[in-house]
XYZ file of C-alpha atoms in Angstrom:
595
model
C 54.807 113.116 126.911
C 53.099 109.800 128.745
C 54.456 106.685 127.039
C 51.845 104.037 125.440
C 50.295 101.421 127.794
C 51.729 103.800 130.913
C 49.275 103.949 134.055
C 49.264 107.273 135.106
C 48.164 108.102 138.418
C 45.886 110.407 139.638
C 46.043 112.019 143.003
C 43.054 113.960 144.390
C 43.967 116.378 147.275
C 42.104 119.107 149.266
C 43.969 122.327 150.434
C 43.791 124.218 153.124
C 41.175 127.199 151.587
C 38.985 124.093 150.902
C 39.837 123.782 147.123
C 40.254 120.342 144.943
C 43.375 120.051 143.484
C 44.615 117.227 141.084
C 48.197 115.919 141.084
C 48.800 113.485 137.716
C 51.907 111.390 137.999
C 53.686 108.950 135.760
C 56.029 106.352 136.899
C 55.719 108.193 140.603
C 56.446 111.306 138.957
C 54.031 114.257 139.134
C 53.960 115.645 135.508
C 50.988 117.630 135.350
C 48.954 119.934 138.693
C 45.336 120.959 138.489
C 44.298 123.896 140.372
C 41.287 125.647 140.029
C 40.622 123.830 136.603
C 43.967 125.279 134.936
C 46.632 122.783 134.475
C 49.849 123.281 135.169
C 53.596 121.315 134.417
C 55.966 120.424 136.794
C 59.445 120.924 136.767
C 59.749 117.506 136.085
C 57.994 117.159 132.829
C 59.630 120.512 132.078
C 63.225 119.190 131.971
C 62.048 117.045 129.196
C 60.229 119.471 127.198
C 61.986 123.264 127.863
C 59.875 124.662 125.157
C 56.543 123.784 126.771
C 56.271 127.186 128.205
C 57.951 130.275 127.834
C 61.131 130.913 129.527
C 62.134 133.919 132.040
C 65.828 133.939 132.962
C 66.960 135.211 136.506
C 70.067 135.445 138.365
C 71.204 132.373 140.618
C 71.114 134.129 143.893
C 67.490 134.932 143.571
C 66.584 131.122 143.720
C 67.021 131.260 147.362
C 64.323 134.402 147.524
C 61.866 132.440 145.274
C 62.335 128.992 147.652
C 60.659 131.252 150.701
C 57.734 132.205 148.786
C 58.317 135.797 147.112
C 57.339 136.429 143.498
C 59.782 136.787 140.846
C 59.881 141.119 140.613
C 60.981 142.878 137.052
C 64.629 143.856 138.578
C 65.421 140.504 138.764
C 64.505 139.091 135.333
C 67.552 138.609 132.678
C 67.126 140.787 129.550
C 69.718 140.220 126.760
C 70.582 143.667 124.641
C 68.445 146.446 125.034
C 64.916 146.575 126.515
C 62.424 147.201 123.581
C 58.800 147.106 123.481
C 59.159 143.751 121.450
C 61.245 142.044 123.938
C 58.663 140.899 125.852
C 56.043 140.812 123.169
C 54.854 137.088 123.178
C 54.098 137.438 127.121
C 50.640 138.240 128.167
C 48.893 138.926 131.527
C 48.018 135.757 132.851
C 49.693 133.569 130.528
C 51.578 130.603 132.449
C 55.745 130.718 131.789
C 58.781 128.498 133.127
C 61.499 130.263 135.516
C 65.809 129.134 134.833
C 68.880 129.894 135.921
C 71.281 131.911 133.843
C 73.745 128.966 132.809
C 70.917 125.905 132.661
C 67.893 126.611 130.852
C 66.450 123.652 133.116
C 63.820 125.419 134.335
C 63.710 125.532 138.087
C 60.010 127.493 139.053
C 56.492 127.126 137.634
C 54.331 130.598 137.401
C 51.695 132.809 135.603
C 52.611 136.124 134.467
C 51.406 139.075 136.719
C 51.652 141.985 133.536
C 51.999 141.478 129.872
C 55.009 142.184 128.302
C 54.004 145.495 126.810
C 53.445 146.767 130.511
C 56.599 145.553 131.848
C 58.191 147.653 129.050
C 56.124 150.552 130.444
C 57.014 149.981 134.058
C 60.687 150.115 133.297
C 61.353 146.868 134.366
C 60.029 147.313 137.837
C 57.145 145.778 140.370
C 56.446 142.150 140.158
C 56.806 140.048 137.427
C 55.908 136.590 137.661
C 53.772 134.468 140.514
C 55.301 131.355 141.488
C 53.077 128.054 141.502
C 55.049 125.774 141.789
C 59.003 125.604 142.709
C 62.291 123.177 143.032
C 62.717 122.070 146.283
C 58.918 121.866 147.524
C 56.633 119.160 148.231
C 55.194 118.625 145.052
C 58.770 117.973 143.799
C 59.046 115.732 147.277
C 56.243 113.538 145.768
C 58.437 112.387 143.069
C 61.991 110.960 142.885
C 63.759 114.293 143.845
C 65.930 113.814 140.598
C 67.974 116.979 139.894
C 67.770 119.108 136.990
C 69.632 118.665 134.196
C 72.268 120.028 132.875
C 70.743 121.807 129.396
C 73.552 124.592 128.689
C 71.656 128.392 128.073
C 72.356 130.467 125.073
C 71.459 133.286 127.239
C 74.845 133.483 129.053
C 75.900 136.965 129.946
C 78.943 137.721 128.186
C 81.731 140.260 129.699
C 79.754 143.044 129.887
C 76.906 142.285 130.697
C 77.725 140.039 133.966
C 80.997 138.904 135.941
C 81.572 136.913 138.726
C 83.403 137.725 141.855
C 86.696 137.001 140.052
C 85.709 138.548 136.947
C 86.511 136.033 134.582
C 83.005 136.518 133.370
C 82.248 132.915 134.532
C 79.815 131.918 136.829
C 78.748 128.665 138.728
C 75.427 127.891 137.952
C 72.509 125.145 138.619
C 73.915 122.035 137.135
C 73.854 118.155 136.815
C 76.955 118.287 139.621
C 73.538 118.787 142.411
C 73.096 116.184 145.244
C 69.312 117.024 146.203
C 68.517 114.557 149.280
C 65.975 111.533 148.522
C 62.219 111.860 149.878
C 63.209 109.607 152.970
C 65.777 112.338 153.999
C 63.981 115.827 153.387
C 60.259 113.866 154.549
C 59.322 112.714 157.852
C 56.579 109.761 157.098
C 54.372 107.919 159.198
C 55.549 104.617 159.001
C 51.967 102.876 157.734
C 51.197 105.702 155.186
C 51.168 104.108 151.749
C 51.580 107.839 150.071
C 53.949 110.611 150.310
C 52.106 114.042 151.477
C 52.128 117.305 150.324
C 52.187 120.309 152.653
C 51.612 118.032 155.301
C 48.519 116.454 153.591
C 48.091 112.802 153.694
C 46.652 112.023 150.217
C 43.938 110.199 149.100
C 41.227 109.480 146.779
C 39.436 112.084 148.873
C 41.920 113.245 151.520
C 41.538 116.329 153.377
C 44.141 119.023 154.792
C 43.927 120.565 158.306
C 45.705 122.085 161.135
C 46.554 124.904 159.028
C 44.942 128.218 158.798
C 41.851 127.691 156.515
C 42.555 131.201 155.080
C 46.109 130.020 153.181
C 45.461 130.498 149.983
C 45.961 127.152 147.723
C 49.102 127.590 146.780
C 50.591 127.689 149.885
C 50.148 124.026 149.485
C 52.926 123.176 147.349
C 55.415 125.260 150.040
C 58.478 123.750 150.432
C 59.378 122.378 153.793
C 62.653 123.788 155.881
C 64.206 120.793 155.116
C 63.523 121.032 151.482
C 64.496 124.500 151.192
C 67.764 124.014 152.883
C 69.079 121.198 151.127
C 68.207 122.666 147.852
C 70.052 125.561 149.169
C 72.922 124.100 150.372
C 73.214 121.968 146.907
C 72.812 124.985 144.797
C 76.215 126.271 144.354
C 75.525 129.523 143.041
C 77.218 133.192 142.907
C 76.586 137.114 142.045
C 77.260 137.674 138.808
C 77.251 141.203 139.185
C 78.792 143.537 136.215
C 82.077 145.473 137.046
C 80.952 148.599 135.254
C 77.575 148.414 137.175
C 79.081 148.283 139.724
C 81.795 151.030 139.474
C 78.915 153.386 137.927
C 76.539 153.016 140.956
C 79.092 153.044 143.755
C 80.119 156.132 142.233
C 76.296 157.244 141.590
C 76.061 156.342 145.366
C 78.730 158.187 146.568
C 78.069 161.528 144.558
C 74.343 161.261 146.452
C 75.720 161.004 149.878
C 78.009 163.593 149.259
C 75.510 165.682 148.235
C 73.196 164.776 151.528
C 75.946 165.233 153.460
C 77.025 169.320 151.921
C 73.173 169.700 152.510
C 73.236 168.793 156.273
C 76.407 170.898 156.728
C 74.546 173.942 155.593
C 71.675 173.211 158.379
C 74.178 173.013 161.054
C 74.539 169.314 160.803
C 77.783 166.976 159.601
C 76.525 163.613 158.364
C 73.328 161.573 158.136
C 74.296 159.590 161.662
C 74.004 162.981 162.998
C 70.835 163.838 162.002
C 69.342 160.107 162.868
C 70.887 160.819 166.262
C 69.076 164.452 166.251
C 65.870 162.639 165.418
C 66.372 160.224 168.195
C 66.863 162.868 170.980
C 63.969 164.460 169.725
C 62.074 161.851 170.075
C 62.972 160.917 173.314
C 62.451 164.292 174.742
C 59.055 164.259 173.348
C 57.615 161.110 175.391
C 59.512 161.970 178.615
C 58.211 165.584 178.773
C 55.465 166.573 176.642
C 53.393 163.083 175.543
C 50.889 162.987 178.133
C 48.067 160.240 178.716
C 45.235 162.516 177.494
C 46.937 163.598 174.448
C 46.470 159.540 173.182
C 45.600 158.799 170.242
C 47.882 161.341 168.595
C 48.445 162.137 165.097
C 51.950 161.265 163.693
C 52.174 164.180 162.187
C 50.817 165.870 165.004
C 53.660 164.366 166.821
C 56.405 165.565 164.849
C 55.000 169.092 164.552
C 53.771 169.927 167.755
C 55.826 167.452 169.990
C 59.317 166.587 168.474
C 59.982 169.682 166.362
C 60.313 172.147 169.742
C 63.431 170.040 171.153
C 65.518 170.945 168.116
C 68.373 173.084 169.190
C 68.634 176.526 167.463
C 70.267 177.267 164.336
C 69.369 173.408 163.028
C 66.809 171.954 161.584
C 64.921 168.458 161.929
C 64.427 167.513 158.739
C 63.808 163.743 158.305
C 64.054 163.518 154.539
C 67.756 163.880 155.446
C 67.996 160.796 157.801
C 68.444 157.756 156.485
C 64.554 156.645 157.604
C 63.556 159.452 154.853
C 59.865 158.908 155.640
C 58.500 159.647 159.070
C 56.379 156.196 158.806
C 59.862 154.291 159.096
C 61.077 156.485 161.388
C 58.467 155.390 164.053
C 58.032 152.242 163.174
C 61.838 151.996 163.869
C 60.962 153.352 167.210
C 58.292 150.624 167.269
C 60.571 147.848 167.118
C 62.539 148.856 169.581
C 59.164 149.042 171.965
C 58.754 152.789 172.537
C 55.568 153.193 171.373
C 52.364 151.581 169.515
C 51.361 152.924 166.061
C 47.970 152.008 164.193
C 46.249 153.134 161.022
C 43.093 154.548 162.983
C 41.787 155.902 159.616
C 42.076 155.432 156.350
C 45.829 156.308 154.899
C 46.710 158.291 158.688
C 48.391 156.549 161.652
C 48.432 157.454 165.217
C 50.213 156.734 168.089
C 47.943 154.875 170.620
C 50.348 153.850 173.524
C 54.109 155.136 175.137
C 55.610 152.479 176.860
C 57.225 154.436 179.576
C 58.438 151.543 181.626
C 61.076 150.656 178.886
C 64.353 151.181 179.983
C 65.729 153.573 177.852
C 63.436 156.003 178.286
C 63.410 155.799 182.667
C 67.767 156.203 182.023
C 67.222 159.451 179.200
C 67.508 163.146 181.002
C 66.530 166.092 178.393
C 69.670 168.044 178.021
C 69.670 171.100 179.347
C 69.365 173.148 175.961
C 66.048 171.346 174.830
C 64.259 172.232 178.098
C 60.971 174.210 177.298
C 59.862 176.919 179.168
C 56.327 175.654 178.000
C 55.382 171.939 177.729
C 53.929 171.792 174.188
C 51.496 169.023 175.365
C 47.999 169.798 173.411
C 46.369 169.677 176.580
C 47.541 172.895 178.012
C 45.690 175.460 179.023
C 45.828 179.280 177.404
C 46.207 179.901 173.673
C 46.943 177.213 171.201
C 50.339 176.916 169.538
C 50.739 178.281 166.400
C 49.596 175.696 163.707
C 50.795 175.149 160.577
C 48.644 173.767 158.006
C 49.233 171.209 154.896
C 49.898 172.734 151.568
C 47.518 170.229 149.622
C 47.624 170.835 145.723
C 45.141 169.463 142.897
C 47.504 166.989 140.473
C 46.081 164.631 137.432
C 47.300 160.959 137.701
C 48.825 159.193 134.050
C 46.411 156.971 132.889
C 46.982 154.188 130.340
C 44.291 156.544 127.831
C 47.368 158.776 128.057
C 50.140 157.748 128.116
C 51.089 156.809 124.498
C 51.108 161.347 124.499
C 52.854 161.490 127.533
C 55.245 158.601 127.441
C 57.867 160.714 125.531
C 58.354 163.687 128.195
C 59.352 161.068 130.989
C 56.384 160.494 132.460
C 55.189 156.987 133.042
C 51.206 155.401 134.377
C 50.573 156.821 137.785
C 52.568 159.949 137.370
C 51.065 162.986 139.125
C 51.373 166.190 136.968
C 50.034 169.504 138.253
C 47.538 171.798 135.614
C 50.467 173.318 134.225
C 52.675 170.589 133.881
C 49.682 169.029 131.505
C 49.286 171.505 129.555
C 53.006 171.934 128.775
C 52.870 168.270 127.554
C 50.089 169.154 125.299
C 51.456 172.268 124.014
C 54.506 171.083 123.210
C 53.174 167.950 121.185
C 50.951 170.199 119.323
C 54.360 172.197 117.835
C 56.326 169.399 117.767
C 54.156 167.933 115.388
C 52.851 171.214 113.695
C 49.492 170.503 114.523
C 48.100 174.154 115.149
C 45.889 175.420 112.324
C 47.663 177.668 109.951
C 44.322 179.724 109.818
C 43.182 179.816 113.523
C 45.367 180.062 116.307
C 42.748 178.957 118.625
C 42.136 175.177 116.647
C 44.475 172.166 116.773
C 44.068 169.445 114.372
C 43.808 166.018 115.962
C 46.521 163.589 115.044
C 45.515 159.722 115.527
C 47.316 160.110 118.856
C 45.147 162.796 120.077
C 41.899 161.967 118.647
C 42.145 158.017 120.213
C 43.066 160.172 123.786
C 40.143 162.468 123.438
C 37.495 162.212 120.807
C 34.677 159.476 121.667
C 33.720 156.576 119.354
C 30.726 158.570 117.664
C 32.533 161.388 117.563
C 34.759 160.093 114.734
C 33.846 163.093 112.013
C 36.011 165.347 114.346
C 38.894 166.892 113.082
C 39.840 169.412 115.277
C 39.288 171.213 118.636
C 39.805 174.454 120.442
C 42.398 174.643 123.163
C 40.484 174.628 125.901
C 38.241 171.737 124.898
C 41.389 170.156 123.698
C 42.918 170.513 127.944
C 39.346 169.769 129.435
C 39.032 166.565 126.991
C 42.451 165.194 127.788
C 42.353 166.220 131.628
C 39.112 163.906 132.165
C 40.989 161.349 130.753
C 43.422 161.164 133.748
C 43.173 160.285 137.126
C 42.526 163.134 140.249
C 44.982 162.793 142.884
C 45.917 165.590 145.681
C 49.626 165.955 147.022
C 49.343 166.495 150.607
C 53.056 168.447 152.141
C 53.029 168.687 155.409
C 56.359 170.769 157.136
C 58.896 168.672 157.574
C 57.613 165.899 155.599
C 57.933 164.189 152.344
C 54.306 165.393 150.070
C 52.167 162.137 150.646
C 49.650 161.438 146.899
C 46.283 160.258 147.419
C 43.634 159.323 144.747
C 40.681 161.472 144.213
C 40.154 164.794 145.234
C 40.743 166.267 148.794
C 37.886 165.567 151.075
C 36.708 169.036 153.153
C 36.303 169.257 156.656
C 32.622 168.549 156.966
C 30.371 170.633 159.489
C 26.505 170.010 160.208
C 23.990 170.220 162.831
C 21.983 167.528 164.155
C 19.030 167.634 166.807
C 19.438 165.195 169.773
C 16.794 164.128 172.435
C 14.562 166.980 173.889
C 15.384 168.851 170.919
C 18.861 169.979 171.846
C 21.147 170.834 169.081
C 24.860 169.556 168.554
C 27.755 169.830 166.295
C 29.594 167.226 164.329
C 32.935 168.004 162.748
C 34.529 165.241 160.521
C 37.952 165.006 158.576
C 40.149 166.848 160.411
C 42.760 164.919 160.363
C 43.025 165.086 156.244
C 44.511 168.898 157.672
C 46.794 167.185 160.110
C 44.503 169.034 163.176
C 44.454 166.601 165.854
C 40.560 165.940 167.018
C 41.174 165.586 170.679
C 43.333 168.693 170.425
C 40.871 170.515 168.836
C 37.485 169.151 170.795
C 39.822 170.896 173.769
C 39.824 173.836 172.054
C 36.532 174.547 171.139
C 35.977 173.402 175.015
C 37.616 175.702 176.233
C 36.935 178.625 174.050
C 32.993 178.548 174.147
C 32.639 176.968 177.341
C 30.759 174.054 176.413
C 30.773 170.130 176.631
C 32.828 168.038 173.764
C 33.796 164.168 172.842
C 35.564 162.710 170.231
C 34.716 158.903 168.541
C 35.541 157.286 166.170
C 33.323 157.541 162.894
C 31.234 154.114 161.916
C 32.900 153.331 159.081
C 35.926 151.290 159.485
C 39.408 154.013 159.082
C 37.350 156.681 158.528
C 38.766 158.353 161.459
C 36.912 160.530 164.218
C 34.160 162.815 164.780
C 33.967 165.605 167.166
C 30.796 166.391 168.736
C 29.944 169.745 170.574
C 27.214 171.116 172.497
C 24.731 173.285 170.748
C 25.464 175.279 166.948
C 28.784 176.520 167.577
C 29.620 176.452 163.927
C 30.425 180.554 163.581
C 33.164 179.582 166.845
C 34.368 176.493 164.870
C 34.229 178.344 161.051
C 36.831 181.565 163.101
C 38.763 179.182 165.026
C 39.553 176.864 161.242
C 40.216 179.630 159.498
C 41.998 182.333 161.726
C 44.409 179.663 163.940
C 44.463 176.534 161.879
C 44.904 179.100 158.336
C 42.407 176.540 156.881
C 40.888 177.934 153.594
C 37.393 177.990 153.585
C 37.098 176.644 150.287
C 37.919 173.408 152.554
C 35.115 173.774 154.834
C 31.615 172.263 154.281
C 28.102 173.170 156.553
C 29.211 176.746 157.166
C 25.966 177.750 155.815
C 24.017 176.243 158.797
C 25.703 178.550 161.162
C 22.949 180.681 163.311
C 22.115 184.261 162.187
C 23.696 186.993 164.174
C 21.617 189.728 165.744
C-alpha cells in the first residue's frame, strides 16, 4: 500500500465536538483517517485495493442522497437473486464496509455497518443500513488531488429483469472514468498564505483547532462536503433510474387497486375521493379555530381537538375520518396546518402533543365564514358552562411485543421483532407449533414436549433436565419472554403502540400549610381527558378552587390540583362521564368515609 522510502504525512486535526482526528497522506493523498482510534480508508486508497473492505452496491441516483449527509437505508442496497439469510452473512454490526455504484465497483462512500447481516435479513430489507464516514465529493477527498474514480467494471450488473433504464435496453449510465471532478483550486476557496488545504473549514496543523461551528456537531460532520463539492460531483455524475419494468407495472397496478379501494370506501361515507375528504378535514379545521378554540381552552390536547372541536362541524350523513385522507395520521395532519402558520404544536408530555397557540391574525382564517350547515347551536368550547359533552374514551388493549428470544418460533407465522400480538394471537402461535410439530404428549393432553426451539425460548440455563411443560406454564414462560406494549385507539384515529404497560390515572391526597388538604390528579391525558377541561369541571361541580401545572419531570405532562379530598366527586365524575374503568384509577382508597 505505501511504497518503500515514501514520506508519508501525517496531519493532526481537531473537530468541532473537540475530538483528535488523524489524516495520513501519501504523495498529498489522504490514504488512511483516524477517528476515535479506529482507522479508516479513503476512497482513494480504495480504488487501488477494492477488496480492502466489503462491498455494498446501491443504485446511482442515491449518490446524490448520500452527498447531503443521509445514511445508506436497506431499500436502497443492491441484492443479486433472492434474499437469504446467507446473503449477508459475512457482515456484522459495526464492522466497517465500502459503498459502489451498480456499473463501477470503484467504491464511492466509506461507512460502518449499523445491523449485521442476519438482522437485515430479519428486517426485510428495511431501516438503515450503513453510516457514512467518509464520502466522494467532500473535503477529505478536497485534501487530495480530486482524481476521479476509476473505471473497474461490476459483475453485479442487473440484468433484464432485475433493472432497466428509462429506455429499457437494460443499460444504464453509471459512475465512470468519463467524470470531470473540478481541481481543489476550483471547489476550495483558500487564503492565499495558508500552506495547507482545510477540511470542513479547518485550517490544519500540527495542532490546529476548528471553530465557528456548533461545538455539538458530532465529528463526522467534519469530513461534510462543501456546496461546491457536492454540486460538481453532482453535476459530473451522469447517472439514471434503473428502475425494473415489471416493478414497475406490478406496483402502479398495486397502487391503483389501493386507491380504488380508498376511494369505494369514501363513497360509502358520503364522500367521492381522497381530495374530498382532505378538503372536509380542512373546513373542519377552520371552523374549529374561528368558532370554538378559545384562549382559555390553550394548551389543548390534539386529540382533544379533533374530538371535541373539529368532529361537530362535520355535515350529517359523513364522516371525518382521517385515516382516509391522504395525511392518514392526525400528527401530519396538523403539522401540515403548522406549516402553513395556523397554529403551534409541542410535545408537552411524553409521546402527547398539544396545541399551544392559534394564530388568528393569519389571513386565511380573518377571510373563512363557517357555512351555514356547520353552525352549532352550542359552541363546543370546553369552557362552557352546564353539563359536559359526552366523552368518549380510548379503547386501550394489553399486546406482547416480538422479541429477538422469540422470534426464531414466531418468524414463520409473519410476524417479525417488534410485532405487537394480543393474548390470543400468542397463544395461537404456540398452539399451532406444538401440532405442527407433534409435540403434545401422546399420554397427557395437558404436557408438551420441548423441542430445541422451545426449550432455548423458555427453559433457563439450569433448568436444562427439563423435558416438558404444562400449557399454561408453557404461555406464562414464553409470554415473559416478550415485550409489554398497550395499543391506545382513540375514535377517529389510527391505534397509537406504546412500550410497557398503561400507566393509571393516579389520585392522592396531600396536606398543605395550616393543615389544609388538596387533591392531585396525574395522567389524564394517557385517557385523552384534557386537564384544563377537566380542573373546570370538577370546579364547577363541587364548587371549589382548581389549577393545572405542569408535572416536574420533563414531558410528563400536568397535574391537577383541587381544594380539599374531593376524590369520591373525582372517582363518579371518571367513571360515570369519562366511562373510565376503574381498574385504571389509582388512590381511590383515600377517599373520605361517608356518614
Amino acid at each position: 500500500m505505501i511504497p518503500k522510502k515514501e514520506e508519508m504525512t501525517v496531519t493532526k486535526i481537531f473537530t468541532h465536538a473537540g475530538d483528535s482526528a488523524f489524516i495520513y497522506s501519501v504523495q498529498k493523498n489522504p490514504l488512511f483517517f483516524e477517528v476515535e482510534k479506529i482507522i479508516y480508508p479513503t476512497v482513494y486508497l480504495l480504488w487501488r485495493y477494492t477488496d480492502l473492505l466489503p462491498l455494498i452496491f446501491t443504485w446511482p441516483p442515491v449518490f446524490s442522497k448520500l452527498t447531503k449527509g443521509a445514511d445508506l437505508m436497506l431499500p436502497g442496497v443492491f441484492v443479486r437473486g433472492q434474499l437469504t439469510p446467507s446473503t449477508f452473512s459475512h457482515l456484522q454490526k459495526g464492522d466497517l464496509c465500502a459503498i459502489s455504484l451498480l456499473g463501477n465497483k470503484a467504491p464511492v462512500a466509506v461507512g460502518k455497518m449499523l445491523l449485521s447481516g442476519s438482522d437485515m435479513f430479519d428486517s426485510g430489507m428495511k431501516g438503515k443500513g450503513v453510516q457514512c464516514v467518509h464520502i466522494l465529493g467532500d473535503e477529505l477527498w478536497a485534501f487530495g488531488d480530486n482524481s476521479k474514480p476509476p473505471d473497474l467494471g461490476d459483475d453485479f450488473m442487473p440484468d433484464k429483469n432485475e433493472g432497466t433504464d428509462s429506455t429499457g435496453n437494460g443499460e444504464s449510465e453509471v459512475l465512470g472514468a468519463d467524470l470531470d471532478l473540478k481541481g481543489p483550486t476550483e471547489t476550495l476557496d483558500q487564503p492565499e498564505d495558508a500552506s495547507l488545504p482545510s477540511i470542513g473549514g479547518m485550517n490544519l496543523g500540527e495542532s490546529g483547532s476548528a471553530t465557528g461551528q456548533d461545538p455539538n456537531t458530532s465529528h463526522y460532520d467534519d469530513f461534510t462536503s462543501s456546496n461546491e463539492n457536492q454540486s460538481t460531483v453532482e453535476k459530473n455524475l451522469n447517472i439514471v433510474n434503473i428502475q425494473s419494468e415489471q416493478q414497475s407495472s406490478i406496483s402502479g397496478d398495486s397502487a391503483s387497486v389501493k386507491v380504488q379501494e380508498e376511494e369505494m370506501s369514501l363513497q360509502e361515507n358520503g364522500i367521492s375521493t381522497i381530495d374530498q375528504m382532505d378538503e372536509l378535514l380542512y373546513t373542519c379545521f377552520l371552523c374549529a379555530l374561528k368558532n370554538s378554540v378559545k384562549k382559555l381552552d390553550l394548551p389543548l390536547l390534539t386529540s382533544t381537538f379533533f374530538r371535541s372541536f373539529m368532529s361537530p362541524y362535520c355535515p350529517s350523513g359523513k364522516i371525518l375520518d382521517i385515516k382516509k385522507s391522504r395525511y392518514k395520521k392526525l400528527s401530519k395532519f396538523l403539522q401540515s396546518m403548522e406549516k402553513k402558520g395556523f397554529i403551534k404544536v409541542k410535545e408537552l408530555s411524553k409521546g402527547v402533543d398539544s396545541i399551544v397557540e392559534v394564530d388568528r391574525s393569519h389571513p386565511e382564517l380573518k377571510e373563512f365564514k363557517v357555512p351555514d350547515d356547520r353552525k352549532l347551536e352550542e359552541t363546543v368550547s370546553s369552557t362552557m358552562e352546564g353539563p359536559m359533552k359526552e366523552f368518549q374514551p380510548p379503547t386501550i388493549t394489553e399486546k406482547f411485543g416480538v422479541t429477538t428470544a422469540i422470534l426464531p418460533l414466531v418468524k414463520a407465522f409473519g410476524y417479525s421483532k417488534g410485532s405487537a400480538l394480543s393474548s390470543s394471537e400468542v397463544r395461537s402461535c404456540i398452539t399451532d407449533y406444538v401440532k405442527a410439530n407433534s409435540l403434545q404428549m401422546d399420554d397427557s393432553e395437558s404436557q408438551v414436549l420441548l423441542d430445541p426451539v422451545l426449550a432455548d425460548i423458555v427453559l433457563n440455563k439450569e433448568e436444562g433436565d427439563i423435558t416438558t411443560l404444562k400449557w399454561e406454564q408453557l404461555f406464562s414462560r414464553f409470554t415473559s419472554k416478550m415485550q409489554t406494549v398497550h395499543e391506545i385507539t382513540f375514535p377517529g384515529l389510527p391505534p397509537v403502540l406504546k412500550k410497557g404497560k398503561v400507566e393509571p390515572i393516579k389520585i392522592d391526597v396531600v396536606q398543605r400549610a395550616s393543615n389544609k388538604k388538596i387533591t392531585l390528579v396525574e395522567n389524564l391525558e394517557t385517557y385523552g381527558i384534557d386537564p384544563e377541561e377537566f380542573a373546570h369541571t370538577v370546579q364547577i361541580g363541587v364548587a371549589c378552587s382548581t389549577s393545572v401545572s405542569p408535572l416536574p419531570q420533563k414531558n410528563k405532562g400536568f397535574q391537577v390540583m383541587i381544594q380539599g379530598n374531593q376524590i369520591n366527586f373525582i372517582a363518579d365524575l371518571l367513571t360515570s362521564q369519562y366511562k373510565i374503568a376503574r381498574k385504571c384509577i389509582t388512590g381511590l382508597e383515600k377517599a373520605p368515609k361517608k356518614r
